[in-house]
Amino acid sequence: MAMAQESRPSSSLSIQPTSPAMAMIFRASRIAIRVAPRLTVLRPFASPAATTVSKLAAQEAQHEKEQYEEPAIVKQFLKDAPWKFDEKAGEVNLSLTREVAEKTKVVVEWQLSSPTDMPEEDEEGGPSVPFTITVTKPSGPSAVFYCSTERGESHRYVIGNVSCYASDEEANNQAAYTGPEFEDLDDKLQESFDEYLAELGLEEKMCDFIDATASDKEQREYARWLANLQKFAL
């Protein structure tokens, strides 16, 4: 007599989906398991040229650090003058700000001066740094003096031209009239402008400060650039 074979459980676990939606999820998960890619760990590529760049940048940065010395006039001028000095790391702009009578705002602005890109040199061989003085009254009218430092005995700066605006809107208009050449003005009017700027605080020490900080800022930004280059080339 044939004996009934005893049923044995399947060696693999069989999961049956209970609904069409579950069936779709089940099939998708099985496909995902079959096609899942193997993870590959990427290693950084070491470039001999980049290593050389980083090494040379580090050497130059160390040289700049050893040679750097803040100009003495920077701290002395800010200690004695009623101006607020503003400059940010990574930017080329510098400024001095103060308020005078009747809340009139005065802002002096200039940029760093690169040794390879100096505007021009004055008669005594020093660099000439362009700067502007913007005077704004609370009611809206403003004037902008476009100047440059120089090292002449009679004058420490020159005025290129003077722009006058009736309102902020006019001042921000790119097509606004910027005024005549300063040297074309009547001599007495030129003298009165010089006296006005002197009252605002434009004097020899400020011009010395502008020259010193323009050069100092370039040196500090160059050192910062070297540090960034070193990090980039690592």
Short mmCIF file of C-alpha atoms in Angstrom, two decimals:
data_model
loop_
_atom_site.label_atom_id
_atom_site.label_comp_id
_atom_site.label_asym_id
_atom_site.label_seq_id
_atom_site.Cartn_x
_atom_site.Cartn_y
_atom_site.Cartn_z
CA MET A 1 0.00 0.00 0.00
CA ALA A 2 1.39 3.37 -1.05
CA MET A 3 2.12 5.60 1.80
CA ALA A 4 1.09 9.24 1.66
CA GLN A 5 4.03 11.56 1.27
CA GLU A 6 4.40 14.01 4.05
CA SER A 7 4.29 17.60 2.76
CA ARG A 8 7.34 19.65 3.66
CA PRO A 9 7.50 23.36 3.98
CA SER A 10 9.25 25.24 1.18
CA SER A 11 12.83 26.18 1.87
CA SER A 12 12.15 29.75 0.69
CA LEU A 13 9.72 32.11 2.31
CA SER A 14 6.86 32.94 -0.02
CA ILE A 15 5.00 36.21 0.56
CA GLN A 16 1.74 36.66 -1.21
CA PRO A 17 0.37 40.18 -1.71
CA THR A 18 -3.13 40.67 -0.40
CA SER A 19 -4.27 43.35 -2.88
CA PRO A 20 -3.41 44.68 -6.37
CA ALA A 21 -1.75 47.76 -4.84
CA MET A 22 0.38 45.61 -2.56
CA ALA A 23 1.25 43.42 -5.57
CA MET A 24 2.66 46.46 -7.41
CA ILE A 25 4.69 47.53 -4.38
CA PHE A 26 5.92 43.97 -3.94
CA ARG A 27 7.09 43.69 -7.56
CA ALA A 28 8.74 47.12 -7.47
CA SER A 29 10.65 46.26 -4.30
CA ARG A 30 11.94 43.01 -5.82
CA ILE A 31 13.12 44.88 -8.93
CA ALA A 32 14.80 47.52 -6.78
CA ILE A 33 16.63 44.84 -4.82
CA ARG A 34 17.86 43.17 -8.00
CA VAL A 35 19.13 46.37 -9.67
CA ALA A 36 20.52 48.18 -6.64
CA PRO A 37 24.04 49.38 -7.62
CA ARG A 38 27.12 48.81 -5.55
CA LEU A 39 28.39 51.90 -3.76
CA THR A 40 31.82 53.11 -4.80
CA VAL A 41 33.93 55.29 -2.51
CA LEU A 42 35.72 58.01 -4.47
CA ARG A 43 39.18 58.98 -3.37
CA PRO A 44 40.53 62.52 -3.83
CA PHE A 45 42.79 63.02 -6.84
CA ALA A 46 46.16 64.41 -5.83
CA SER A 47 47.58 66.65 -8.56
CA PRO A 48 51.35 67.28 -8.49
CA ALA A 49 50.81 70.73 -10.01
CA ALA A 50 48.17 71.62 -7.40
CA THR A 51 50.52 70.50 -4.65
CA THR A 52 53.21 72.80 -6.02
CA VAL A 53 50.76 75.71 -6.18
CA SER A 54 49.73 75.14 -2.58
CA LYS A 55 53.33 74.94 -1.41
CA LEU A 56 54.37 78.13 -3.21
CA ALA A 57 51.28 79.97 -1.96
CA ALA A 58 52.14 78.98 1.61
CA GLN A 59 55.70 80.27 1.19
CA GLU A 60 54.52 83.58 -0.26
CA ALA A 61 51.90 83.95 2.49
CA GLN A 62 54.58 83.42 5.15
CA HIS A 63 56.77 86.05 3.48
CA GLU A 64 53.90 88.55 3.40
CA LYS A 65 53.14 87.87 7.06
CA GLU A 66 56.73 88.52 8.08
CA GLN A 67 56.93 91.73 6.04
CA TYR A 68 53.55 93.18 7.00
CA GLU A 69 53.34 96.17 9.35
CA GLU A 70 50.24 98.30 9.82
CA PRO A 71 50.90 101.97 9.03
CA ALA A 72 51.16 104.00 12.21
CA ILE A 73 48.86 106.71 10.84
CA VAL A 74 45.89 104.32 10.70
CA LYS A 75 45.38 104.06 14.45
CA GLN A 76 46.55 107.61 15.11
CA PHE A 77 44.14 109.21 12.65
CA LEU A 78 41.12 107.24 13.90
CA LYS A 79 42.04 108.09 17.49
CA ASP A 80 42.12 111.83 16.87
CA ALA A 81 39.45 112.29 14.16
CA PRO A 82 35.63 112.04 14.52
CA TRP A 83 35.29 109.58 11.64
CA LYS A 84 33.99 106.00 11.53
CA PHE A 85 36.20 103.80 9.35
CA ASP A 86 34.59 100.90 7.50
CA GLU A 87 36.09 98.10 5.43
CA LYS A 88 35.29 94.39 5.04
CA ALA A 89 37.57 91.42 4.40
CA GLY A 90 37.38 90.28 0.80
CA GLU A 91 36.13 93.64 -0.52
CA VAL A 92 38.04 96.47 -2.20
CA ASN A 93 36.03 99.40 -0.81
CA LEU A 94 36.96 101.63 2.13
CA SER A 95 35.05 104.53 3.68
CA LEU A 96 34.96 107.18 6.38
CA THR A 97 31.63 108.45 7.73
CA ARG A 98 30.60 111.25 10.05
CA GLU A 99 27.73 113.65 10.78
CA VAL A 100 28.13 117.42 10.87
CA ALA A 101 25.73 120.25 11.65
CA GLU A 102 22.00 119.65 11.17
CA LYS A 103 22.49 115.89 10.71
CA THR A 104 24.25 116.33 7.40
CA LYS A 105 25.95 113.05 6.47
CA VAL A 106 29.46 113.04 5.05
CA VAL A 107 30.92 109.89 3.45
CA VAL A 108 34.44 109.61 2.04
CA GLU A 109 34.95 106.56 -0.21
CA TRP A 110 37.95 105.05 -2.01
CA GLN A 111 39.35 101.66 -2.99
CA LEU A 112 42.53 99.69 -2.47
CA SER A 113 45.40 100.54 -4.81
CA SER A 114 47.29 97.74 -6.50
CA PRO A 115 51.00 98.40 -7.11
CA THR A 116 50.54 97.12 -10.67
CA ASP A 117 47.48 99.30 -11.31
CA MET A 118 48.14 102.72 -9.84
CA PRO A 119 46.10 105.50 -11.48
CA GLU A 120 49.05 107.88 -11.87
CA GLU A 121 51.81 109.39 -9.81
CA ASP A 122 52.10 113.00 -8.75
CA GLU A 123 55.12 115.22 -9.28
CA GLU A 124 56.92 113.88 -6.22
CA GLY A 125 56.51 110.26 -7.29
CA GLY A 126 53.82 109.10 -4.89
CA PRO A 127 50.67 107.20 -5.89
CA SER A 128 47.51 109.19 -6.55
CA VAL A 129 44.40 107.63 -5.00
CA PRO A 130 40.96 108.63 -6.36
CA PHE A 131 38.27 109.23 -3.74
CA THR A 132 34.82 110.79 -3.44
CA ILE A 133 33.20 112.90 -0.75
CA THR A 134 29.41 112.67 -0.66
CA VAL A 135 27.54 115.24 1.43
CA THR A 136 23.83 114.52 1.96
CA LYS A 137 21.37 116.74 3.80
CA PRO A 138 18.35 115.23 5.62
CA SER A 139 15.95 117.04 3.28
CA GLY A 140 17.39 115.29 0.23
CA PRO A 141 19.87 117.57 -1.61
CA SER A 142 23.39 116.21 -1.98
CA ALA A 143 26.77 116.94 -3.54
CA VAL A 144 29.53 114.59 -4.63
CA PHE A 145 33.15 115.78 -4.88
CA TYR A 146 35.37 113.65 -7.13
CA CYS A 147 38.93 114.02 -5.90
CA SER A 148 42.41 112.48 -5.96
CA THR A 149 45.25 112.68 -3.47
CA GLU A 150 48.54 114.27 -4.46
CA ARG A 151 51.77 115.21 -2.73
CA GLY A 152 52.28 118.79 -3.83
CA GLU A 153 53.51 121.38 -1.34
CA SER A 154 50.58 123.74 -1.86
CA HIS A 155 47.80 121.17 -1.98
CA ARG A 156 47.37 117.60 -0.75
CA TYR A 157 44.45 116.81 -3.05
CA VAL A 158 42.81 117.93 -6.29
CA ILE A 159 39.13 118.14 -7.23
CA GLY A 160 38.09 116.80 -10.62
CA ASN A 161 34.48 117.89 -10.62
CA VAL A 162 31.50 118.44 -8.31
CA SER A 163 28.06 116.92 -8.84
CA CYS A 164 24.99 118.47 -7.19
CA TYR A 165 21.58 116.81 -6.94
CA ALA A 166 18.20 118.04 -5.72
CA SER A 167 17.04 114.64 -4.41
CA ASP A 168 18.04 111.00 -3.86
CA GLU A 169 16.13 110.07 -7.01
CA GLU A 170 18.21 112.44 -9.11
CA ALA A 171 21.43 111.29 -7.45
CA ASN A 172 20.65 107.66 -8.34
CA ASN A 173 19.81 108.53 -11.94
CA GLN A 174 22.60 107.22 -14.18
CA ALA A 175 21.79 109.89 -16.78
CA ALA A 176 22.00 112.82 -14.35
CA TYR A 177 24.34 115.72 -15.14
CA THR A 178 27.59 115.31 -13.21
CA GLY A 179 28.71 118.94 -13.32
CA PRO A 180 31.46 120.85 -15.15
CA GLU A 181 35.20 120.29 -14.92
CA PHE A 182 36.40 121.84 -11.68
CA GLU A 183 39.18 123.81 -13.33
CA ASP A 184 36.62 125.48 -15.58
CA LEU A 185 34.90 127.09 -12.60
CA ASP A 186 35.59 130.63 -11.44
CA ASP A 187 38.69 130.81 -9.26
CA LYS A 188 36.76 132.23 -6.31
CA LEU A 189 34.22 129.40 -6.54
CA GLN A 190 37.06 126.88 -6.57
CA GLU A 191 38.53 128.44 -3.45
CA SER A 192 35.16 128.39 -1.69
CA PHE A 193 34.80 124.65 -2.42
CA ASP A 194 38.25 124.03 -0.93
CA GLU A 195 37.29 125.94 2.20
CA TYR A 196 34.03 123.98 2.46
CA LEU A 197 35.84 120.63 2.25
CA ALA A 198 38.31 121.82 4.88
CA GLU A 199 35.39 122.53 7.21
CA LEU A 200 34.15 118.98 6.64
CA GLY A 201 37.53 117.61 7.69
CA LEU A 202 39.43 117.10 4.44
CA GLU A 203 42.99 117.95 5.36
CA GLU A 204 46.51 116.64 4.94
CA LYS A 205 46.15 113.94 7.60
CA MET A 206 43.04 112.52 5.93
CA CYS A 207 44.85 112.35 2.60
CA ASP A 208 47.75 110.58 4.33
CA PHE A 209 45.22 108.15 5.81
CA ILE A 210 43.61 107.50 2.41
CA ASP A 211 46.98 106.82 0.76
CA ALA A 212 48.15 104.56 3.59
CA THR A 213 44.97 102.50 3.87
CA ALA A 214 44.64 102.07 0.08
CA SER A 215 48.06 100.44 -0.03
CA ASP A 216 47.63 98.58 3.27
CA LYS A 217 44.27 97.16 2.18
CA GLU A 218 45.79 95.80 -1.03
CA GLN A 219 48.56 94.10 0.93
CA ARG A 220 46.10 92.48 3.37
CA GLU A 221 43.77 91.33 0.60
CA TYR A 222 46.72 89.82 -1.25
CA ALA A 223 47.63 87.83 1.86
CA ARG A 224 44.03 86.68 2.15
CA TRP A 225 44.02 85.67 -1.51
CA LEU A 226 47.14 83.58 -0.95
CA ALA A 227 45.43 81.80 1.97
CA ASN A 228 42.40 81.06 -0.19
CA LEU A 229 44.63 79.81 -3.01
CA GLN A 230 46.43 77.50 -0.62
CA LYS A 231 43.14 75.98 0.57
CA PHE A 232 41.88 75.60 -3.00
CA ALA A 233 45.01 73.78 -4.18
CA LEU A 234 45.16 71.33 -1.27
#
